[in-house]
Tab-separated table of C-alpha atoms and ligand atoms in Angstrom:
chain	number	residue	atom	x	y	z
Y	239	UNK	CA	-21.666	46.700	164.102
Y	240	UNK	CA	-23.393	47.476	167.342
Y	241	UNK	CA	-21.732	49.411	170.030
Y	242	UNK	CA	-23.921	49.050	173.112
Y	243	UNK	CA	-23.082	49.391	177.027
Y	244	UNK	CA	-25.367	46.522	178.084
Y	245	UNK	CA	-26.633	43.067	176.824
Y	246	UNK	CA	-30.364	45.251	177.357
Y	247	UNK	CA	-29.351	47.685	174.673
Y	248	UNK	CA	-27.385	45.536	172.162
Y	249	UNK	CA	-30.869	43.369	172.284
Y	250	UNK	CA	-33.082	47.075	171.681
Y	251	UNK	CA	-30.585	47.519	168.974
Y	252	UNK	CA	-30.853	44.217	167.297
Y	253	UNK	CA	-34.733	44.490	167.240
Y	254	UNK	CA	-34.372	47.639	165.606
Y	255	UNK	CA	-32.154	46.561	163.130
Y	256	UNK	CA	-33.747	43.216	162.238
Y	257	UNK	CA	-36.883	43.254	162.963
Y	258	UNK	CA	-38.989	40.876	160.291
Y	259	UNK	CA	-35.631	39.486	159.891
Y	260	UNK	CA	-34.869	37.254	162.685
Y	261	UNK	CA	-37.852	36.531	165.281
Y	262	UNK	CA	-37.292	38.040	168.513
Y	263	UNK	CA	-37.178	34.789	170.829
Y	264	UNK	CA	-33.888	34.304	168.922
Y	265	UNK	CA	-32.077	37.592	168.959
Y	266	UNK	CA	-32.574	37.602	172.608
Y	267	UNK	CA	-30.656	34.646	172.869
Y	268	UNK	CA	-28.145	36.256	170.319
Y	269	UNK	CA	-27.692	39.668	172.224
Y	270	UNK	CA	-25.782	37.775	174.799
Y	271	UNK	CA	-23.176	36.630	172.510
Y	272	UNK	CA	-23.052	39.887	170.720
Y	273	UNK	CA	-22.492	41.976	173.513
Y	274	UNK	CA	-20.041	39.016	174.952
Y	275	UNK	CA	-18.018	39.341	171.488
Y	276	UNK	CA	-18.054	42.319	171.238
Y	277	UNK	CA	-16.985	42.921	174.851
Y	278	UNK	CA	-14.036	40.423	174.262
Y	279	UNK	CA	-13.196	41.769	170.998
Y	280	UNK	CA	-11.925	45.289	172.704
Y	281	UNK	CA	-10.408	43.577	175.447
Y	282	UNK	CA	-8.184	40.997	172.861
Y	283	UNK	CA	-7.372	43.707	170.602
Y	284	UNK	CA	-9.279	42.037	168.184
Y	285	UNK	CA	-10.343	43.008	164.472
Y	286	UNK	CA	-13.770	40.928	163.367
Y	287	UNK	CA	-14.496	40.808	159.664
Y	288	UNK	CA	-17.491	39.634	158.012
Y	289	UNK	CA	-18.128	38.415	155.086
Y	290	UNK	CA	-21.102	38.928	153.425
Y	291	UNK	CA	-22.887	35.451	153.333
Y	292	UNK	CA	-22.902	35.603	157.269
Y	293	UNK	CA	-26.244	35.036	158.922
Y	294	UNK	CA	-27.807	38.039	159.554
Y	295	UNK	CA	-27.587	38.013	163.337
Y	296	UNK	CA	-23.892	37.798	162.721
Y	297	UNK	CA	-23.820	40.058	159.697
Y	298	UNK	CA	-25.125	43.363	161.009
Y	299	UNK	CA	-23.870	43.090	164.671
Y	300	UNK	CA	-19.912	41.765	165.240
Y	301	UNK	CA	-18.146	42.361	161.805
Y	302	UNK	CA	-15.506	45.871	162.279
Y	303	UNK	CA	-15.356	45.443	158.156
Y	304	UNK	CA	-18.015	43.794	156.211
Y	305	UNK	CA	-18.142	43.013	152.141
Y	306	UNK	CA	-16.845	40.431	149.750
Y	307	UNK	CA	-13.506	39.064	149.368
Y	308	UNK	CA	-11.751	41.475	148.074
Y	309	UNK	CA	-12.889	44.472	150.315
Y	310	UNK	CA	-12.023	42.059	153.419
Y	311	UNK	CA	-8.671	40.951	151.997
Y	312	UNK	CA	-7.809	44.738	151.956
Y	313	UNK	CA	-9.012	45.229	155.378
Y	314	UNK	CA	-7.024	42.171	156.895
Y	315	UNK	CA	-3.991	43.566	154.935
Y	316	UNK	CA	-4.405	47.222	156.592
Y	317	UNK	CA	-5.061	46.114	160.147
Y	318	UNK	CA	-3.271	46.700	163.210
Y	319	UNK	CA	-4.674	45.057	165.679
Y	320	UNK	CA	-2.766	41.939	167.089
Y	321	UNK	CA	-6.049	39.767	166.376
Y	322	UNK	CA	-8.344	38.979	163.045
Y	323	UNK	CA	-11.154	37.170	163.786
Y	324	UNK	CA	-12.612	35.933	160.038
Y	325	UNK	CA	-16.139	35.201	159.848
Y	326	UNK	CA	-15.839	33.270	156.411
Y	327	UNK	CA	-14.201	30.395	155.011
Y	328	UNK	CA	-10.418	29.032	155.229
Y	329	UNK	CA	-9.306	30.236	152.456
Y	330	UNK	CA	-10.146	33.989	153.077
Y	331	UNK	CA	-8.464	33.599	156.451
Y	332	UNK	CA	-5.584	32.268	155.006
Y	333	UNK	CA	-5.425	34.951	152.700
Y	334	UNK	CA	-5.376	37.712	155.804
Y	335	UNK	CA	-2.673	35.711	157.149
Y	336	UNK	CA	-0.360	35.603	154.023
Y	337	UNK	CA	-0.705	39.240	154.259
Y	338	UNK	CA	-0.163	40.541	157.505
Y	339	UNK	CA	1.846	37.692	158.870
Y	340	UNK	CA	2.745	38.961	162.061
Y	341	UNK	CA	-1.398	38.564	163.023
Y	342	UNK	CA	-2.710	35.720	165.083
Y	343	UNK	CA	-5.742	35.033	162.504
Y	344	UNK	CA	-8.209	32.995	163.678
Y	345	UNK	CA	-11.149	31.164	162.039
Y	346	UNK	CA	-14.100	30.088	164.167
Y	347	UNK	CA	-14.480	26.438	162.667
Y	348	UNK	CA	-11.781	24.225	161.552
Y	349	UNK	CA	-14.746	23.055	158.921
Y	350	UNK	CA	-15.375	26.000	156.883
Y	351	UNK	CA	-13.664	25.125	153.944
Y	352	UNK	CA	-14.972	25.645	150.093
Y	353	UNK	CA	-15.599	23.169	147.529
Y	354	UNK	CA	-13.134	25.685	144.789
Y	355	UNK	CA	-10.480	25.364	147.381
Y	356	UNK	CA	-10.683	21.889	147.461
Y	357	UNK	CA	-10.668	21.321	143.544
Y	358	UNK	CA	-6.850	22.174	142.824
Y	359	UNK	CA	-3.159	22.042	144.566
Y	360	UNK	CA	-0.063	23.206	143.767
Y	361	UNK	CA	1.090	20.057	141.783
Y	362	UNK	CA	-1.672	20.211	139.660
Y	363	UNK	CA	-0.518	24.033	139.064
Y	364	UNK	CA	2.864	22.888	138.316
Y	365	UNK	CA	1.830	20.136	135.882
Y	366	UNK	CA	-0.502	22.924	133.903
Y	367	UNK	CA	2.833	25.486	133.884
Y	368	UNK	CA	5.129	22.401	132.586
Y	369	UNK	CA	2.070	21.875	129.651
Y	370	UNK	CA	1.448	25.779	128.822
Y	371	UNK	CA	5.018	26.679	129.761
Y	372	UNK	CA	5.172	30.629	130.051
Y	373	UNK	CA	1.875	31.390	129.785
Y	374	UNK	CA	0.964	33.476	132.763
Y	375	UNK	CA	-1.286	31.704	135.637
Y	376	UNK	CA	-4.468	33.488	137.185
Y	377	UNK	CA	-5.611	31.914	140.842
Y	378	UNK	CA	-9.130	32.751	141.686
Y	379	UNK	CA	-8.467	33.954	145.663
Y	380	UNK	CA	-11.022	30.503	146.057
Y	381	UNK	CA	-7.654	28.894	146.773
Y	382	UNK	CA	-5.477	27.658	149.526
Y	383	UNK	CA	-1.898	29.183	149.921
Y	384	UNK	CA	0.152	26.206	147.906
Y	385	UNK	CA	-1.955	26.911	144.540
Y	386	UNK	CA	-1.434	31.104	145.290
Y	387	UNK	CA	2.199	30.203	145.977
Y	388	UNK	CA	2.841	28.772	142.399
Y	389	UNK	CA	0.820	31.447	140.216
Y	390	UNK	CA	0.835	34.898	138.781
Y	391	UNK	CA	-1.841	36.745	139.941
Y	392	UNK	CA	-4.895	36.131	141.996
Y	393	UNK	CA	-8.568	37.765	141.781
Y	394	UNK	CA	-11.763	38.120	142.951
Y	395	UNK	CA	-15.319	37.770	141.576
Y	396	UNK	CA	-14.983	41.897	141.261
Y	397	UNK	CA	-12.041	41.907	139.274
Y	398	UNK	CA	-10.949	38.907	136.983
Y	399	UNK	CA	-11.805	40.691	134.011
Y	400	UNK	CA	-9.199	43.881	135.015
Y	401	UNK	CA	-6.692	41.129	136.355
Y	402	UNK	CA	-6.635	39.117	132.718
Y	403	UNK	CA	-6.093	42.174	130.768
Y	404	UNK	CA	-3.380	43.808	133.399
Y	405	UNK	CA	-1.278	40.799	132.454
Y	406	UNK	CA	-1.156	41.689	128.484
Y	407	UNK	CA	-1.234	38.266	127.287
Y	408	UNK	CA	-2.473	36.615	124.313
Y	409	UNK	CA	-2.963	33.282	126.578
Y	410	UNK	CA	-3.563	32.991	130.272
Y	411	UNK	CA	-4.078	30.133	132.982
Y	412	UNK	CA	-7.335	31.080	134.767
Y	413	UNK	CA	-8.041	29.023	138.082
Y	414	UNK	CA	-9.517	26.856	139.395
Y	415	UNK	CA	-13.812	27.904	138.824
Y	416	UNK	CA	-14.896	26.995	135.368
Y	417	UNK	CA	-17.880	28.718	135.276
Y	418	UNK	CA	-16.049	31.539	136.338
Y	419	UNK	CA	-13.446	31.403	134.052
Y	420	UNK	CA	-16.413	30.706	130.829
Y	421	UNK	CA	-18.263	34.118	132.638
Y	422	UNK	CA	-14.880	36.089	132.443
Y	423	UNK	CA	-14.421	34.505	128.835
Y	424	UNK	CA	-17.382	35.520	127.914
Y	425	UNK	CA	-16.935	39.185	129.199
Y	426	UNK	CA	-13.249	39.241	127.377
Y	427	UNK	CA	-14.038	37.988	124.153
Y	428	UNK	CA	-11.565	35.283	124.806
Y	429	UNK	CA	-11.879	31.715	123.736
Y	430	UNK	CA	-11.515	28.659	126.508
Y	431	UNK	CA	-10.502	25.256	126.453
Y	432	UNK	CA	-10.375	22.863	129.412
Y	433	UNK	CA	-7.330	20.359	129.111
Y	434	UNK	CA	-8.259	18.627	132.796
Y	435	UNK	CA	-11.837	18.089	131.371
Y	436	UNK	CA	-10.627	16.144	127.794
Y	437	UNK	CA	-10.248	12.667	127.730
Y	438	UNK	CA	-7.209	10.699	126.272
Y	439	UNK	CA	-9.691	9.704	122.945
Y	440	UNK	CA	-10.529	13.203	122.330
Y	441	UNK	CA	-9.365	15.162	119.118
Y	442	UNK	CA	-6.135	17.853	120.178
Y	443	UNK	CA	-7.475	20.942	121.686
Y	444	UNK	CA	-7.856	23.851	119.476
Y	445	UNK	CA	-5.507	25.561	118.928
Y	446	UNK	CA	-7.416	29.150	118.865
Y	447	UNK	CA	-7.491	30.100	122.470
Y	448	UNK	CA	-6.553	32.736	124.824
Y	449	UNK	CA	-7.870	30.921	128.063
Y	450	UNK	CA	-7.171	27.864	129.817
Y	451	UNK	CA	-9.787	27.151	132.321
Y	452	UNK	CA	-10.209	23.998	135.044
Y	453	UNK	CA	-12.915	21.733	135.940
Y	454	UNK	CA	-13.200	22.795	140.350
Y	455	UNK	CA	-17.307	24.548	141.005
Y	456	UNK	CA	-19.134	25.829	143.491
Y	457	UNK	CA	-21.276	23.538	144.856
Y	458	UNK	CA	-23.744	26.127	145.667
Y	459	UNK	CA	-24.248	28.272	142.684
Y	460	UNK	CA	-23.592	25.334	140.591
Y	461	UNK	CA	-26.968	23.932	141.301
Y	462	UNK	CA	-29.154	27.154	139.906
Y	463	UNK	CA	-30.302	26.264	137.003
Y	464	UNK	CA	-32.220	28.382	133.936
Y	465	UNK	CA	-35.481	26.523	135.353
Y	466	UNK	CA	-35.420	28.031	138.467
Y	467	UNK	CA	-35.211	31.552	136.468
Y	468	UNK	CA	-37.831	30.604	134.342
Y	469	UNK	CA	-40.453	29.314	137.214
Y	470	UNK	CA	-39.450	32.575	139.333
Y	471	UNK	CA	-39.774	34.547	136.408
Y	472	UNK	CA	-43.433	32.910	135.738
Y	473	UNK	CA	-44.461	33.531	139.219
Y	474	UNK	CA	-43.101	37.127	139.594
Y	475	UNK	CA	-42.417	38.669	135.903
Y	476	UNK	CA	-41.383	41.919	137.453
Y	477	UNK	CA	-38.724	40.191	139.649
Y	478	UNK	CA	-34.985	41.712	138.750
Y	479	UNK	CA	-32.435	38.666	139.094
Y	480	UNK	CA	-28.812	38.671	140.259
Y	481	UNK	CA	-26.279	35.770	139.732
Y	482	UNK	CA	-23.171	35.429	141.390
Y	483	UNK	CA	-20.368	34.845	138.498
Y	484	UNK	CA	-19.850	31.145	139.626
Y	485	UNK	CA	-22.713	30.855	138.263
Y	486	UNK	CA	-23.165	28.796	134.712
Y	487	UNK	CA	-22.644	30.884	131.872
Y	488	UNK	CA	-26.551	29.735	131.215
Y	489	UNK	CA	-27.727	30.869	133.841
Y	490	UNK	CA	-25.698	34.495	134.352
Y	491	UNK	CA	-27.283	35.213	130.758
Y	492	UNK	CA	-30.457	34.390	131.819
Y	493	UNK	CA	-29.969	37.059	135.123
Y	494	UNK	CA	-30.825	40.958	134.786
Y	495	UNK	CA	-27.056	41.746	136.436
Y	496	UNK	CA	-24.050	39.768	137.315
Y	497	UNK	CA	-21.235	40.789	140.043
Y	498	UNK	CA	-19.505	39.969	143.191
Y	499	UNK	CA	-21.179	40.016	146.496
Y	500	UNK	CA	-20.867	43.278	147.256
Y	501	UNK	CA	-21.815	44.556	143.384
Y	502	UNK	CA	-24.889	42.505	143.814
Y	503	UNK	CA	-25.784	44.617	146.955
Y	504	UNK	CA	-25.256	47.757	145.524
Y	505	UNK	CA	-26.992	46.688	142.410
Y	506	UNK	CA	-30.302	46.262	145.106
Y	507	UNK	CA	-29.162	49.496	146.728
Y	508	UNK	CA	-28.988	51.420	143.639
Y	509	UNK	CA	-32.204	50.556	142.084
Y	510	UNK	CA	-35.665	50.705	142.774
Y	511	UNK	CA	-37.607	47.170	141.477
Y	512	UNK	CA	-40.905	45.663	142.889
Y	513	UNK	CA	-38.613	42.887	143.773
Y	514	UNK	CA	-35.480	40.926	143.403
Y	515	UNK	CA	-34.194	37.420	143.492
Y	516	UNK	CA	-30.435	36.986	144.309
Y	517	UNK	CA	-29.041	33.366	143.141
Y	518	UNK	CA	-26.197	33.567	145.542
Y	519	UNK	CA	-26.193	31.933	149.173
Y	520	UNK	CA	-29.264	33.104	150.291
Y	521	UNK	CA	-28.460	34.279	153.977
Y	522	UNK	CA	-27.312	37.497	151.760
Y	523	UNK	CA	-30.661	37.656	150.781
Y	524	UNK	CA	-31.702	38.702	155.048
Y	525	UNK	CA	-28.677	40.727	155.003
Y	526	UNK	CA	-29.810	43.343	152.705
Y	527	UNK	CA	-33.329	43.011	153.476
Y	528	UNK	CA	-32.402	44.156	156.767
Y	529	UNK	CA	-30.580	46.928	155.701
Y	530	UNK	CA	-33.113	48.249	153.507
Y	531	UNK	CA	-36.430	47.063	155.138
Y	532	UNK	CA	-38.691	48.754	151.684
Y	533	UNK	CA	-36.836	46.072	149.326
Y	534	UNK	CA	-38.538	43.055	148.684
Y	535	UNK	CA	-36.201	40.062	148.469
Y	536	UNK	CA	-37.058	36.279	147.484
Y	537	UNK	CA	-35.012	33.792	148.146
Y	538	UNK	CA	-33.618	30.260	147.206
Y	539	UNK	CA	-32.707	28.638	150.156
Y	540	UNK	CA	-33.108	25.244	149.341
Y	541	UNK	CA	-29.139	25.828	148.057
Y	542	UNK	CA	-26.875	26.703	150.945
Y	543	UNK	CA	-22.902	27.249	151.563
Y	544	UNK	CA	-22.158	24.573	153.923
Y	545	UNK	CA	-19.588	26.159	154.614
Y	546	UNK	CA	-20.090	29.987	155.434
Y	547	UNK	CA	-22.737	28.258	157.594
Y	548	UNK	CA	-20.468	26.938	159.663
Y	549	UNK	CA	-19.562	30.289	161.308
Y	550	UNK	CA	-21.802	30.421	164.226
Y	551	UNK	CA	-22.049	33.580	166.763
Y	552	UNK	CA	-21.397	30.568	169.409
Y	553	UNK	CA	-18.226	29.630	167.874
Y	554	UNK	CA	-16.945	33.089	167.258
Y	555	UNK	CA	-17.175	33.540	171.059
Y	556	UNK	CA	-15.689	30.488	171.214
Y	557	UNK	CA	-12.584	31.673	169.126
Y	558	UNK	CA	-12.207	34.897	170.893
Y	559	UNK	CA	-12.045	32.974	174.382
Y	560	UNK	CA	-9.864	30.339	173.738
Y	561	UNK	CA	-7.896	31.687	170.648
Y	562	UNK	CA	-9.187	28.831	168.484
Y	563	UNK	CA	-8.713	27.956	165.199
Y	564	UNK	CA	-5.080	29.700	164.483
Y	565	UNK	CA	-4.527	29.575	160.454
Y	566	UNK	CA	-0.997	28.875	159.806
Y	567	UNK	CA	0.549	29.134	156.340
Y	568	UNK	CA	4.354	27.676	156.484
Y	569	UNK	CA	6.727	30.154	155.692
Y	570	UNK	CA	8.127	29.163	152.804
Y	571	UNK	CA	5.130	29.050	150.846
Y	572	UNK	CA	3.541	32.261	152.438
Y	573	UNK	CA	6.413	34.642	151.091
Y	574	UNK	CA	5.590	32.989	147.405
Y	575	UNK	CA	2.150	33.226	147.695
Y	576	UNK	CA	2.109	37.053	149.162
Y	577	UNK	CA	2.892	38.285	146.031
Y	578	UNK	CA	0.141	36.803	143.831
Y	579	UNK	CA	-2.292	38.164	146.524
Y	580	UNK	CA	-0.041	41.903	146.506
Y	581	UNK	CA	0.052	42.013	142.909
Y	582	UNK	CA	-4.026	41.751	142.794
Y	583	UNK	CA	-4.338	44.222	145.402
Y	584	UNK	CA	-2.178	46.782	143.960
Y	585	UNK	CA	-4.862	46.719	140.723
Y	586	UNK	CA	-8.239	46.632	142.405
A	190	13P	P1	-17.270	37.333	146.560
A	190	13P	O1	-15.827	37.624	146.327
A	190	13P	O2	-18.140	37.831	145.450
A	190	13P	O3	-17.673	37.838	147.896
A	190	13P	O4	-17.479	35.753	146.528
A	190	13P	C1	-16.937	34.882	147.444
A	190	13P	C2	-17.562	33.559	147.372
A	190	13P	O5	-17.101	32.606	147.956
A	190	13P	C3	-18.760	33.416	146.576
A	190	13P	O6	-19.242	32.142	146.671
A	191	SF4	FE1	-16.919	28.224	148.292
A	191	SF4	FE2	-19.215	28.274	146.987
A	191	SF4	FE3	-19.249	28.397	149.619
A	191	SF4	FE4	-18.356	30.497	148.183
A	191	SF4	S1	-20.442	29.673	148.236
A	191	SF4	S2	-17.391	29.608	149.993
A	191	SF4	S3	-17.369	29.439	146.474
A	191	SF4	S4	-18.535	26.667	148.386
């Protein structure tokens, strides 16, 4: 975050901090809405977090709290200031409000949505309890608040695995990502079956399985393929290659590590190769080269989150100023839902 006295020094800063990153002629367009947000943000009693597929002009200058869904789901549930301003998608905002209710959350476009989200609702959680009846439901936190109001548990990219085996079951309902779900599988040594992906002529589904999975993906990290790994692979055969876990099974094999967001950039942190590719939405890509200006990162952009893209350092000012887009969760499915989202929390 940059704490500067002037829109003259929040631009030096900038340039410092992303130089080769972000040519100049538009960070000093950019410093005037940092130091504008950031002016605001004290005056409103406002918290900013950031997750981290922000642009990097965004990334590195507003966010109080930056990281991946889980490390911002803990900060929104800490907070006390009377104001969260979430630079990410609907869902993740919703998820600060379920926690700390009493916060005006905002979210600075009413279109940043996510294609998981959108896959699954809380009937078609109900119809999978009344088919699997007692068999304990997992809800990646890719959800809105009417699918985290009917299940179990939810997780994060960081901890599915720990959240299936808290729950001690022989089965378990894992929504709504399948690659996700086949990664986790993998990991767990469980076997998966997909009841919403059969058809009525199919044989029974075996009957040897611990996990049932659904059909929702991201339509970002759907689209890498083993190709792509191969051809970068070709070009650079020193690279080192991350894969988010939504991510086909395929191609998370095919990767040097797997993790969350924020495992991925420690992974580049940690470790010292001539280069990396990330196959994750590729703004993170700027983030942590501008963090650590001797890594060499290549990227994919060709395969962006329409969504996370959405959240503009125009429209952020724009929230601040005119308290715009309030994220409201009705009550009675907030106090069901808050203890899906708890429960995770209190493992980690
Ligand atoms: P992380 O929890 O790993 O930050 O992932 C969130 C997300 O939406 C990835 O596409
Ligand atoms: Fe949703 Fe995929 Fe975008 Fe993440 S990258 S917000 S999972 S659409």
């Amino acid at each position: 975050m940059i704490a500067a006295d002037s829109i003259e020094e929040t631009y030096a800063q900038m340039r410092e901090m992303l130089r080769g990153v972000v040519p100049e002629v538009e960070l000093q367009y950019k410093a005037e809405l940092v130091f504008e947000i950031n002016r605001l943000k004290v005056e409103r009693d406002a918290l900013i977090l950031g997750h981290n597929y922000m642009e990097p002009a965004l990334y590195h200058t507003i966010p109080d709290f930056k990281g991946d869904s889980l490390m911002i789901a803990r900060q929104a549930s800490e907070t006390d200031k009377s104001i969260i301003v979430f630079c990410g998608v609907r869902f993740m905002a919703e998820t600060a409000k379920i926690i700390n209710p009493t916060k005006t959350v905002l979210l600075p476009s009413e279109k940043a949505g996510c294609s998981l989200a959108e896959s699954i609702n809380g009937a078609d959680v109900r119809a999978l309890k009344e088919r699997f009846p007692g068999v304990p439901v997992v809800a990646y936190v890719n959800t809105y608040a009417d699918v985290k109001a009917e299940v179990d548990i939810c997780c994060t990219s960081s901890n599915a695995a720990a959240v299936i085996e808290s729950l001690g079951s022989d089965t378990v309902i894992f929504l709504p990502d399948e690659y996700l779900a086949r990664n986790v599988a993998r990991e767990t040594g469980k076997h998966i079956i997909f009841p919403s992906l059969m058809k009525a002529a199919d044989p029974a589904p075996d009957l040897d399985y611990q996990m049932i999975g659904w059909h929702g993906r991201c339509e970002v990290h759907e689209e890498f393929t083993v190709e792509d790994i191969q051809d970068v692979r070709q070009q650079y055969p020193d690279v080192v290659i991350l894969a988010h876990p939504e991510c086909s099974p395929e191609v998370v094999q095919a990767s040097d590590f797997s993790g969350s967001t924020s495992a991925m950039t420690s992974y580049v942190e940690q470790t010292q190769a001539p280069r990396y590719l990330l196959l994750t939405e590729c703004a993170m890509g700027d983030n942590i080269s501008a963090a650590n200006p001797g890594k060499e990162m290549l990227r994919l952009c060709s395969v962006r989150c329409p969504h996370m893209n959405r959240i503009t350092l125009e429209d952020t000012l724009l929230s601040l100023q005119k308290t715009q887009y309030v994220i409201e969760v009705p009550e009675d499915i907030r106090v069901r839902a808050v203890r899906s989202v708890e429960r995770m929390l209190a493992i980690g």
